Short mmCIF file of C-alpha atoms and ligand atoms in Angstrom, two decimals:
data_model
loop_
_atom_site.label_atom_id
_atom_site.label_comp_id
_atom_site.label_asym_id
_atom_site.label_seq_id
_atom_site.Cartn_x
_atom_site.Cartn_y
_atom_site.Cartn_z
CA UNK V 1 98.63 98.46 53.71
CA UNK V 2 99.45 99.89 57.24
CA UNK V 3 100.22 97.32 59.68
CA UNK V 4 98.76 97.36 63.15
CA UNK V 5 100.38 96.04 65.93
CA UNK V 6 98.45 93.03 67.71
CA UNK V 7 98.19 94.79 71.20
CA UNK V 8 96.45 97.75 69.63
CA UNK V 9 94.10 95.43 67.84
CA UNK V 10 93.53 93.28 70.69
CA UNK V 11 92.63 96.60 72.83
CA UNK V 12 91.22 98.91 70.38
CA UNK V 13 90.47 97.19 67.39
CA UNK V 14 86.87 97.55 65.31
CA UNK V 15 85.28 94.34 64.30
CA UNK V 16 84.71 93.96 60.52
CA UNK V 17 87.59 96.33 59.55
CA UNK V 18 90.50 95.08 57.06
CA UNK V 19 93.67 94.95 58.90
CA UNK V 20 97.14 94.27 58.22
CA UNK V 21 99.34 92.14 61.02
CA UNK V 22 102.98 91.14 60.69
CA UNK V 23 104.53 88.68 63.11
CA UNK V 24 106.09 85.20 63.68
CA UNK V 25 104.23 82.12 63.52
CA UNK V 26 103.86 80.39 67.02
CA UNK V 27 101.73 77.63 65.70
CA UNK V 28 99.88 76.49 62.93
CA UNK V 29 97.26 73.86 63.44
CA UNK V 30 94.83 72.06 61.48
CA UNK V 31 96.04 73.58 58.15
CA UNK V 32 93.95 76.52 59.59
CA UNK V 33 94.50 78.18 62.72
CA UNK V 34 97.65 80.34 62.93
CA UNK V 35 98.75 81.78 66.29
CA UNK V 36 100.69 85.02 65.35
CA UNK V 37 103.11 86.79 67.67
CA UNK V 38 104.38 90.13 67.24
CA UNK V 39 106.04 90.88 70.66
CA UNK V 40 103.69 93.93 71.09
CA UNK V 41 102.06 91.63 73.52
CA UNK V 42 102.16 88.05 75.28
CA UNK V 43 98.55 87.29 73.50
CA UNK V 44 98.82 85.94 69.98
CA UNK V 45 96.60 86.78 67.60
CA UNK V 46 94.52 83.87 65.82
CA UNK V 47 94.81 84.12 62.11
CA UNK V 48 92.30 81.88 60.13
CA UNK V 49 93.17 80.44 56.67
CA UNK V 50 90.39 78.62 54.60
CA UNK V 51 92.84 76.44 53.10
CA UNK V 52 90.71 75.39 50.39
CA UNK V 53 91.41 79.17 49.02
CA UNK V 54 95.34 78.89 49.54
CA UNK V 55 97.96 77.47 47.59
CA UNK V 56 99.46 74.43 49.17
CA UNK V 57 102.68 75.18 48.77
CA UNK V 58 102.05 78.72 50.44
CA UNK V 59 100.50 76.58 53.29
CA UNK V 60 103.41 74.46 53.83
CA UNK V 61 105.53 77.42 54.12
CA UNK V 62 103.62 78.53 57.65
CA UNK V 63 105.97 77.16 59.97
CA UNK V 64 106.85 77.68 63.34
CA UNK V 65 109.29 80.67 63.54
CA UNK V 66 108.47 82.08 60.08
CA UNK V 67 107.80 85.22 59.80
CA UNK V 68 104.19 86.32 57.68
CA UNK V 69 102.34 89.16 56.92
CA UNK V 70 98.43 88.46 56.82
CA UNK V 71 95.67 90.75 55.56
CA UNK V 72 92.20 90.18 56.43
CA UNK V 73 88.80 90.94 58.49
CA UNK V 74 88.89 91.58 62.11
CA UNK V 75 86.14 89.52 63.55
CA UNK V 76 84.76 88.54 66.77
CA UNK V 77 86.09 85.04 67.47
CA UNK V 78 83.98 81.98 67.31
CA UNK V 79 86.67 79.99 69.45
CA UNK V 80 87.59 80.10 73.21
CA UNK V 81 90.86 81.62 74.44
CA UNK V 82 90.55 84.90 72.19
CA UNK V 83 88.15 87.98 71.69
CA UNK V 84 88.77 88.53 67.99
CA UNK V 85 90.70 87.01 65.17
CA UNK V 86 91.29 87.63 61.60
CA UNK V 87 89.75 86.12 58.95
CA UNK V 88 93.12 86.03 56.35
CA UNK V 89 92.40 87.20 52.75
CA UNK V 90 96.03 87.36 51.61
CA UNK V 91 99.16 85.97 53.10
CA UNK V 92 102.88 86.72 52.41
CA UNK V 93 105.63 84.89 53.68
CA UNK V 94 108.32 87.55 54.96
CA UNK V 95 110.58 85.08 56.05
CA UNK V 96 110.96 81.26 55.89
CA UNK V 97 111.94 79.22 58.87
CA UNK V 98 112.65 75.84 58.11
CA UNK V 99 110.61 73.34 60.33
CA UNK V 100 113.57 70.70 60.28
CA UNK V 101 116.26 73.12 61.48
CA UNK V 102 114.52 76.03 63.52
CA UNK V 103 115.78 75.34 67.17
CA UNK V 104 112.15 76.66 68.94
CA UNK V 105 109.67 73.69 68.60
CA UNK V 106 106.17 74.56 70.23
CA UNK V 107 106.46 72.73 73.13
CA UNK V 108 108.45 73.30 76.59
CA UNK V 109 112.10 74.18 76.58
CA UNK V 110 114.59 74.06 79.36
CA UNK V 111 115.66 77.65 80.68
CA UNK V 112 119.07 75.90 80.32
CA UNK V 113 118.58 75.31 76.39
CA UNK V 114 117.26 78.46 75.80
CA UNK V 115 120.55 80.44 77.40
CA UNK V 116 122.33 78.22 74.78
CA UNK V 117 120.33 80.21 72.15
CA UNK V 118 120.04 83.68 73.88
CA UNK V 119 119.77 85.05 70.06
CA UNK V 120 116.33 83.32 69.69
CA UNK V 121 114.83 82.88 73.33
CA UNK V 122 113.19 86.37 72.85
CA UNK V 123 110.73 84.49 70.71
CA UNK V 124 109.48 82.48 73.45
CA UNK V 125 106.69 83.61 75.52
CA UNK V 126 108.77 83.81 78.77
CA UNK V 127 111.25 85.76 77.30
CA UNK V 128 109.31 88.09 75.51
CA UNK V 129 107.63 88.96 78.64
CA UNK V 130 110.72 89.28 80.81
CA UNK V 131 112.27 91.75 78.04
CA UNK V 132 108.76 93.83 78.17
CA UNK V 133 108.84 93.73 82.05
CA UNK V 134 112.63 94.92 82.11
CA UNK V 135 111.60 98.04 79.60
CA UNK V 136 108.67 98.95 81.95
CA UNK V 137 111.19 98.88 84.88
CA UNK V 138 113.92 101.00 83.06
CA UNK V 139 110.87 103.50 82.05
CA UNK V 140 110.01 103.39 85.82
CA UNK V 141 113.30 103.94 87.39
CA UNK V 142 113.45 107.08 85.06
CA UNK V 143 109.98 108.37 85.97
CA UNK V 144 110.28 107.90 89.75
CA UNK V 145 113.44 109.93 89.76
CA UNK V 146 112.16 112.45 87.34
CA UNK V 147 108.92 113.13 89.28
CA UNK V 148 111.15 113.55 92.53
CA UNK V 149 113.49 116.40 90.74
CA UNK V 150 116.43 113.95 90.56
CA UNK V 151 118.78 114.52 87.76
CA UNK V 152 120.18 111.72 85.80
CA UNK V 153 123.91 111.55 85.55
CA UNK V 154 126.19 109.37 83.07
CA UNK V 155 129.10 108.42 84.99
CA UNK V 156 132.04 107.20 83.13
CA UNK V 157 132.56 103.55 82.20
CA UNK V 158 136.04 103.10 81.79
CA UNK V 159 137.42 104.56 84.88
CA UNK V 160 140.92 105.74 86.16
CA UNK V 161 140.19 105.46 89.71
CA UNK V 162 141.38 102.06 91.01
CA UNK V 163 139.61 102.71 94.29
CA UNK V 164 135.92 101.92 93.83
CA UNK V 165 136.72 99.11 96.00
CA UNK V 166 133.28 97.01 95.20
CA UNK V 167 135.14 94.13 93.30
CA UNK V 168 137.77 93.00 91.16
CA UNK V 169 137.88 94.81 88.06
CA UNK V 170 138.34 94.38 84.03
CA UNK V 171 141.35 95.82 82.96
CA UNK V 172 140.98 98.00 79.64
CA UNK V 173 143.99 98.22 77.29
CA UNK V 174 145.42 98.64 73.87
CA UNK V 175 148.61 97.49 74.79
CA UNK V 176 149.84 94.55 72.72
CA UNK V 177 149.76 91.72 74.97
CA UNK V 178 152.50 89.49 73.43
CA UNK V 179 154.97 92.38 73.78
CA UNK V 180 154.00 94.71 76.58
CA UNK V 181 156.36 97.79 76.99
CA UNK V 182 158.40 97.35 80.35
CA UNK V 183 159.48 99.85 82.79
CA UNK V 184 163.05 99.79 84.14
CA UNK V 185 161.76 97.71 86.97
CA UNK V 186 160.39 95.39 84.24
CA UNK V 187 157.14 96.40 85.10
CA UNK V 188 154.21 96.82 82.60
CA UNK V 189 154.71 100.60 81.52
CA UNK V 190 150.85 101.87 81.61
CA UNK V 191 152.29 105.28 80.52
CA UNK V 192 152.57 103.79 76.95
CA UNK V 193 148.86 102.66 77.24
CA UNK V 194 145.82 104.54 75.46
CA UNK V 195 145.21 106.80 78.37
CA UNK V 196 148.82 106.57 79.76
CA UNK V 197 147.77 105.14 82.96
CA UNK V 198 146.17 102.00 84.16
CA UNK V 199 142.23 101.95 83.31
CA UNK V 200 139.43 99.51 84.29
CA UNK V 201 135.53 98.83 83.53
CA UNK V 202 133.57 100.77 86.47
CA UNK V 203 132.19 98.60 89.05
CA UNK V 204 130.04 101.43 90.38
CA UNK V 205 129.28 105.11 89.47
CA UNK V 206 129.08 106.07 93.25
CA UNK V 207 132.32 108.23 93.72
CA UNK V 208 131.61 110.32 90.50
CA UNK V 209 128.05 110.36 91.41
CA UNK V 210 128.91 111.98 94.80
CA UNK V 211 130.80 115.07 93.06
CA UNK V 212 127.40 115.70 90.99
CA UNK V 213 125.10 115.53 94.34
CA UNK V 214 127.36 117.79 95.96
CA UNK V 215 126.29 120.33 93.63
CA UNK V 216 122.98 119.34 91.99
CA UNK V 217 121.68 118.31 95.32
CA UNK V 218 120.00 114.95 93.82
CA UNK V 219 121.15 112.66 91.34
CA UNK V 220 121.09 109.39 90.01
CA UNK V 221 123.25 106.87 87.53
CA UNK V 222 121.80 104.33 85.61
CA UNK V 223 124.63 102.37 84.03
CA UNK V 224 126.39 99.15 83.06
CA UNK V 225 128.83 98.10 85.67
CA UNK V 226 131.40 95.09 85.55
CA UNK V 227 133.05 92.87 87.94
CA UNK V 228 135.54 90.35 87.50
CA UNK V 229 133.93 88.10 90.40
CA UNK V 230 134.63 84.56 89.65
CA UNK V 231 131.24 83.52 91.42
CA UNK V 232 129.17 81.28 89.60
CA UNK V 233 126.03 81.98 91.38
CA UNK V 234 122.26 82.64 90.44
CA UNK V 235 122.60 86.25 91.51
CA UNK V 236 125.87 87.44 89.94
CA UNK V 237 126.77 88.53 86.51
CA UNK V 238 130.12 89.90 85.12
CA UNK V 239 128.21 92.84 83.26
CA UNK V 240 125.29 94.23 85.04
CA UNK V 241 122.99 97.60 85.42
CA UNK V 242 122.87 99.49 88.29
CA UNK V 243 120.64 102.16 89.54
CA UNK V 244 122.75 104.57 91.80
CA UNK V 245 121.03 107.56 93.45
CA UNK V 246 123.10 110.18 95.31
CA UNK V 247 121.66 112.81 97.70
CA UNK V 248 122.77 115.67 99.52
CA UNK V 249 121.48 116.43 102.94
CA UNK V 250 120.03 113.02 103.16
CA UNK V 251 120.97 110.82 106.48
CA UNK V 252 121.07 107.14 106.89
CA UNK V 253 117.14 107.30 107.62
CA UNK V 254 116.23 109.45 104.58
CA UNK V 255 118.43 106.87 102.53
CA UNK V 256 116.21 103.86 103.78
CA UNK V 257 112.77 105.71 103.29
CA UNK V 258 114.12 106.39 99.61
CA UNK V 259 115.15 102.92 98.77
CA UNK V 260 111.59 101.47 100.55
CA UNK V 261 109.58 103.90 98.57
CA UNK V 262 111.44 103.61 95.30
CA UNK V 263 111.32 99.45 95.40
CA UNK V 264 107.51 99.97 96.05
CA UNK V 265 107.06 102.54 93.39
CA UNK V 266 108.57 99.94 90.82
CA UNK V 267 106.62 97.00 92.14
CA UNK V 268 103.75 98.86 91.81
CA UNK V 269 104.55 100.07 88.53
CA UNK V 270 105.06 96.56 87.30
CA UNK V 271 101.72 95.80 88.50
CA UNK V 272 99.96 98.32 87.03
CA UNK V 273 101.45 98.24 83.46
CA UNK V 274 102.80 94.75 83.10
CA UNK V 275 99.50 92.81 83.91
CA UNK V 276 99.04 90.10 81.13
CA UNK V 277 103.03 89.43 81.46
CA UNK V 278 102.96 89.32 85.12
CA UNK V 279 99.92 86.94 84.90
CA UNK V 280 101.76 84.63 82.26
CA UNK V 281 104.93 84.90 84.69
CA UNK V 282 102.90 83.96 87.75
CA UNK V 283 101.76 80.77 86.10
CA UNK V 284 105.28 79.73 85.18
CA UNK V 285 106.36 80.32 88.42
CA UNK V 286 103.57 78.27 89.93
CA UNK V 287 104.35 75.31 87.65
CA UNK V 288 108.08 75.66 88.65
CA UNK V 289 106.96 75.70 92.45
CA UNK V 290 104.82 72.30 91.79
CA UNK V 291 107.95 70.73 90.55
CA UNK V 292 109.64 71.36 93.42
CA UNK V 293 110.00 69.33 96.65
CA UNK V 294 107.36 70.75 99.24
CA UNK V 295 109.68 72.11 101.62
CA UNK V 296 111.67 74.34 98.92
CA UNK V 297 108.28 75.61 97.90
CA UNK V 298 107.48 79.26 98.54
CA UNK V 299 103.94 79.78 100.23
CA UNK V 300 102.93 82.74 97.79
CA UNK V 301 102.63 83.07 94.26
CA UNK V 302 104.56 85.82 92.51
CA UNK V 303 101.96 88.19 92.07
CA UNK V 304 101.02 87.68 95.69
CA UNK V 305 104.78 88.36 96.41
CA UNK V 306 104.61 91.73 94.79
CA UNK V 307 101.28 92.91 96.31
CA UNK V 308 103.00 91.78 99.73
CA UNK V 309 105.87 93.68 99.46
CA UNK V 310 103.52 96.87 97.84
CA UNK V 311 101.65 96.69 101.06
CA UNK V 312 104.13 95.97 103.84
CA UNK V 313 106.75 98.13 105.68
CA UNK V 314 110.09 96.72 105.49
CA UNK V 315 111.55 95.69 108.70
CA UNK V 316 114.52 97.90 109.86
CA UNK V 317 117.08 95.99 111.96
CA UNK V 318 120.64 96.81 113.24
CA UNK V 319 123.51 94.47 112.19
CA UNK V 320 123.91 93.78 115.83
CA UNK V 321 120.25 92.92 116.72
CA UNK V 322 120.57 90.64 113.26
CA UNK V 323 123.64 88.68 114.92
CA UNK V 324 121.81 88.02 117.79
CA UNK V 325 118.80 86.68 116.13
CA UNK V 326 120.97 84.88 113.91
CA UNK V 327 123.30 83.52 116.97
CA UNK V 328 120.09 81.96 118.47
CA UNK V 329 118.50 80.47 115.49
CA UNK V 330 117.78 76.97 114.68
CA UNK V 331 119.92 76.49 111.59
CA UNK V 332 122.69 77.99 113.57
CA UNK V 333 122.32 75.77 116.71
CA UNK V 334 122.11 72.91 114.37
CA UNK V 335 124.67 73.58 112.41
CA UNK V 336 123.09 73.75 109.38
CA UNK V 337 124.11 77.11 108.41
CA UNK V 338 127.68 76.77 105.89
CA UNK V 339 129.19 79.46 107.82
CA UNK V 340 128.01 79.39 111.62
CA UNK V 341 127.54 82.68 113.01
CA UNK V 342 129.85 82.67 116.39
CA UNK V 343 130.37 86.48 116.95
CA UNK V 344 129.75 90.17 116.15
CA UNK V 345 131.85 91.12 113.20
CA UNK V 346 131.09 88.25 111.26
CA UNK V 347 130.13 88.82 107.40
CA UNK V 348 126.66 87.83 106.53
CA UNK V 349 126.36 85.24 103.80
CA UNK V 350 123.41 84.79 101.48
CA UNK V 351 121.99 81.84 103.72
CA UNK V 352 121.99 84.09 106.91
CA UNK V 353 120.02 87.35 104.80
CA UNK V 354 117.65 84.53 103.58
CA UNK V 355 116.75 83.26 106.77
CA UNK V 356 116.50 86.58 108.44
CA UNK V 357 113.72 87.52 105.48
CA UNK V 358 112.29 84.40 104.49
CA UNK V 359 112.07 82.42 107.94
CA UNK V 360 112.43 84.86 110.54
CA UNK V 361 110.90 88.18 109.63
CA UNK V 362 108.82 87.02 106.30
CA UNK V 363 109.32 90.17 104.79
CA UNK V 364 111.79 92.83 103.25
CA UNK V 365 114.57 93.62 105.75
CA UNK V 366 116.46 96.54 105.66
CA UNK V 367 119.95 95.76 108.11
CA UNK V 368 121.85 98.70 109.09
CA UNK V 369 124.98 100.01 111.03
CA UNK V 370 127.52 97.05 109.83
CA UNK V 371 130.72 96.59 111.47
CA UNK V 372 133.05 99.16 109.63
CA UNK V 373 135.67 96.35 109.15
CA UNK V 374 133.62 94.65 106.50
CA UNK V 375 132.47 97.88 104.52
CA UNK V 376 133.61 100.05 102.16
CA UNK V 377 136.06 103.22 103.08
CA UNK V 378 133.58 106.14 102.20
CA UNK V 379 130.93 105.01 104.74
CA UNK V 380 130.13 107.17 107.61
CA UNK V 381 131.67 106.37 111.00
CA UNK V 382 129.22 106.09 113.43
CA UNK V 383 129.73 107.39 117.08
CA UNK V 384 130.64 103.87 118.70
CA UNK V 385 133.56 104.02 116.22
CA UNK V 386 132.92 99.87 115.60
CA UNK V 387 130.13 100.50 113.15
CA UNK V 388 129.56 102.71 110.07
CA UNK V 389 126.29 104.03 108.52
CA UNK V 390 125.62 101.46 106.02
CA UNK V 391 122.32 99.65 104.90
CA UNK V 392 121.54 96.66 102.66
CA UNK V 393 118.04 95.93 101.53
CA UNK V 394 117.11 91.91 101.52
CA UNK V 395 114.41 90.50 99.50
CA UNK V 396 112.94 87.27 99.77
CA UNK V 397 114.32 84.66 97.34
CA UNK V 398 117.16 87.16 96.29
CA UNK V 399 119.09 88.28 99.50
CA UNK V 400 120.61 91.56 99.04
CA UNK V 401 118.96 93.80 96.16
CA UNK V 402 120.20 96.88 97.59
CA UNK V 403 123.50 98.19 99.30
CA UNK V 404 123.86 101.90 100.20
CA UNK V 405 125.43 104.04 103.05
CA UNK V 406 125.42 107.67 104.40
CA UNK V 407 128.87 108.93 103.00
CA UNK V 408 131.68 109.92 105.22
CA UNK V 409 131.41 113.68 104.67
CA UNK V 410 134.19 114.65 107.44
CA UNK V 411 137.63 115.41 105.60
CA UNK V 412 140.15 113.96 108.34
CA UNK V 413 138.05 111.26 109.42
CA UNK V 414 137.78 109.80 105.64
CA UNK V 415 141.26 110.41 105.10
CA UNK V 416 142.19 108.34 107.69
CA UNK V 417 139.96 105.59 106.57
CA UNK V 418 141.67 105.78 102.98
CA UNK V 419 145.11 105.46 104.92
CA UNK V 420 143.54 102.60 107.14
CA UNK V 421 142.36 100.79 103.86
CA UNK V 422 145.86 101.22 102.31
CA UNK V 423 144.37 103.62 99.40
CA UNK V 424 146.76 105.77 97.73
CA UNK V 425 145.71 109.48 99.18
CA UNK V 426 147.06 110.97 95.91
CA UNK V 427 144.91 109.30 93.79
CA UNK V 428 141.91 110.10 95.83
CA UNK V 429 142.53 113.94 95.84
CA UNK V 430 139.41 114.71 93.16
CA UNK V 431 137.15 112.90 95.45
CA UNK V 432 138.70 114.37 98.58
CA UNK V 433 138.09 118.23 97.00
CA UNK V 434 134.48 117.31 97.78
CA UNK V 435 135.10 117.23 101.06
CA UNK V 436 137.44 119.97 101.28
CA UNK V 437 135.23 122.38 99.39
CA UNK V 438 131.49 123.17 100.71
CA UNK V 439 131.28 119.43 102.07
CA UNK V 440 128.03 118.20 103.34
CA UNK V 441 126.08 114.94 104.59
CA UNK V 442 125.22 113.03 102.04
CA UNK V 443 123.67 109.33 101.17
CA UNK V 444 123.20 107.11 98.54
CA UNK V 445 122.70 103.43 97.48
CA UNK V 446 123.00 100.80 94.38
CA UNK V 447 120.07 98.54 93.31
CA UNK V 448 121.09 95.85 91.01
CA UNK V 449 118.69 96.32 88.29
CA UNK V 450 118.56 92.70 87.29
CA UNK V 451 118.21 91.73 90.91
CA UNK V 452 115.14 93.57 90.95
CA UNK V 453 113.89 92.24 87.59
CA UNK V 454 114.12 88.51 89.14
CA UNK V 455 112.24 89.68 92.02
CA UNK V 456 109.54 91.39 89.50
CA UNK V 457 109.29 88.04 86.96
CA UNK V 458 110.23 85.37 89.50
CA UNK V 459 113.24 83.87 87.64
CA UNK V 460 115.47 82.11 89.76
CA UNK V 461 118.57 82.72 87.59
CA UNK V 462 119.98 86.37 86.98
CA UNK V 463 121.22 84.74 83.44
CA UNK V 464 117.66 84.80 82.44
CA UNK V 465 116.90 88.28 83.10
CA UNK V 466 119.20 90.31 80.87
CA UNK V 467 119.16 89.58 76.96
CA UNK V 468 122.91 88.20 76.65
CA UNK V 469 124.18 87.22 80.26
CA UNK V 470 127.98 87.73 80.59
CA UNK V 471 129.35 85.22 83.48
CA UNK V 472 132.70 83.31 83.77
CA UNK V 473 133.45 81.52 80.72
CA UNK V 474 130.76 83.17 78.86
CA UNK V 475 130.86 86.16 76.57
CA UNK V 476 128.89 84.42 73.42
CA UNK V 477 127.56 87.10 70.85
P1 LIG B 501 127.02 90.65 96.98
O1 LIG B 501 127.42 90.88 98.19
O2 LIG B 501 125.26 90.15 96.71
O3 LIG B 501 127.57 90.07 95.93
P2 LIG B 501 127.78 93.44 96.87
O4 LIG B 501 127.77 93.78 98.46
O5 LIG B 501 128.96 93.37 96.17
O6 LIG B 501 126.69 92.19 96.55
P3 LIG B 501 127.30 96.16 96.05
O7 LIG B 501 128.49 96.41 95.81
O8 LIG B 501 126.54 96.55 97.34
O9 LIG B 501 127.27 94.68 95.97
O10 LIG B 501 126.27 96.51 94.72
C1 LIG B 501 125.05 97.30 95.07
C2 LIG B 501 124.09 96.21 94.26
O11 LIG B 501 124.56 95.62 92.98
C3 LIG B 501 123.78 94.92 95.42
O12 LIG B 501 123.19 95.13 96.08
C4 LIG B 501 123.39 93.89 94.09
O13 LIG B 501 121.84 94.33 93.90
C5 LIG B 501 123.87 94.49 92.86
N1 LIG B 501 125.30 93.31 92.56
C6 LIG B 501 126.46 93.42 93.12
N2 LIG B 501 127.05 92.56 92.40
C7 LIG B 501 126.31 91.81 91.62
C8 LIG B 501 126.58 91.19 90.51
N3 LIG B 501 127.83 90.41 90.17
N4 LIG B 501 125.69 90.72 89.49
C9 LIG B 501 124.05 91.42 89.75
N5 LIG B 501 124.35 92.23 90.79
C10 LIG B 501 125.06 92.88 91.49
MN1 LIG B 502 126.61 95.44 99.19
#
């Protein structure tokens, strides 16, 4: 008999029909009620076994975690909490799970414990919901850009350009580390390496993305990026996914408009397509908030947060205005910030970003026109010669979720920035060619995909929104 997915049954199932369902046992209670889940939805299907008609040894194998196939009649449920259930006629154990050894017991496990068994945590309600929401968001990203006529471009994952500038890189090499070939100057001879030069894992697809935008007009990349930053925070991974649109003929304002409508589209997509999972995550979030001390709780629930972002304009604030606000703020005056804001030019830390978003404006904020000294070489110089046309989108609970800029399209200005930053010009010739031939104003940004999933799911730690997180000291699986 053909198997039907639980999600299909619960939405389109016809009562009094014989159905087959396969899935994993969540609980088996009173020797009678199996809560069965096949991952197609957060909702379990109740399968009712009349224990008198079943062999005792078979019943003993219906343990939490076991994989089973049940065939029986779909009926309207008698009990509370579910609309339909299956009265089991035949039951087959597909894969046993030893109740003594199975790590996931039908009780609450801590997120920390589940991180240690990342290969099994997808079988919990929380993680299966996160995996499904993540899928929906991947789909929504492609939908958004496809509908707008952007082209998806695959930029390289192994990069030979060492000036991406966004962070520390992971080296890619096939050299024998015990016996590295040396040059006459006793330095590692990368001419003998696989690519005959130094290569790394990419930190961003932007520079290659720009070359495509200056031919296809509007493109986006959506790929893995790698940063060997030794920051053990709840918002940093060593391997994460980034969405990077790049658009010819967009100035900084156009860039901010696109970023805002993109984020709202994703939030709205989740609200419309992930209702059951978001309800579950919303309850999880509320319980987590209740366990916190009063002053650390957020005022809004998860779904309320999402509705709020969807329905309100983001606050656009220049870096200079932000510094004035921060300088005069209570935590700065009372020396509550770890890094006090003393003068214009200071780099903003996440405590400052979160103050602006959560305490001052109480809504998402787009900061723009940052001091050029704290930003990358490719950002467009403003008239004041002090700031560049950069923008960061800051979200409640997250801090920076997007970083972007209008790019420097003027060859001479860009060249002098490259020299100022001590970057080898010859290495950047391919990039400079885009400015030598048919240069045009253009802009783009990068959305950290996992930070977005954190926002949508309300998960506090970025390690919980990617199936197999890579962080300093952790590359299991
Ligand atoms: P941060 O200051 O938060 O470390 P960044 O300024 O280094 O971020 P960008 O280079 O601007 O980050 O990257 C674009 C986006 O990628 C960021 O806005 C963020 O959402 C995401 N991002 C950056 N670094 C990481 C990381 N290590 N793990 C997960 N997401 C990241
Ligand atoms: Mn940034």
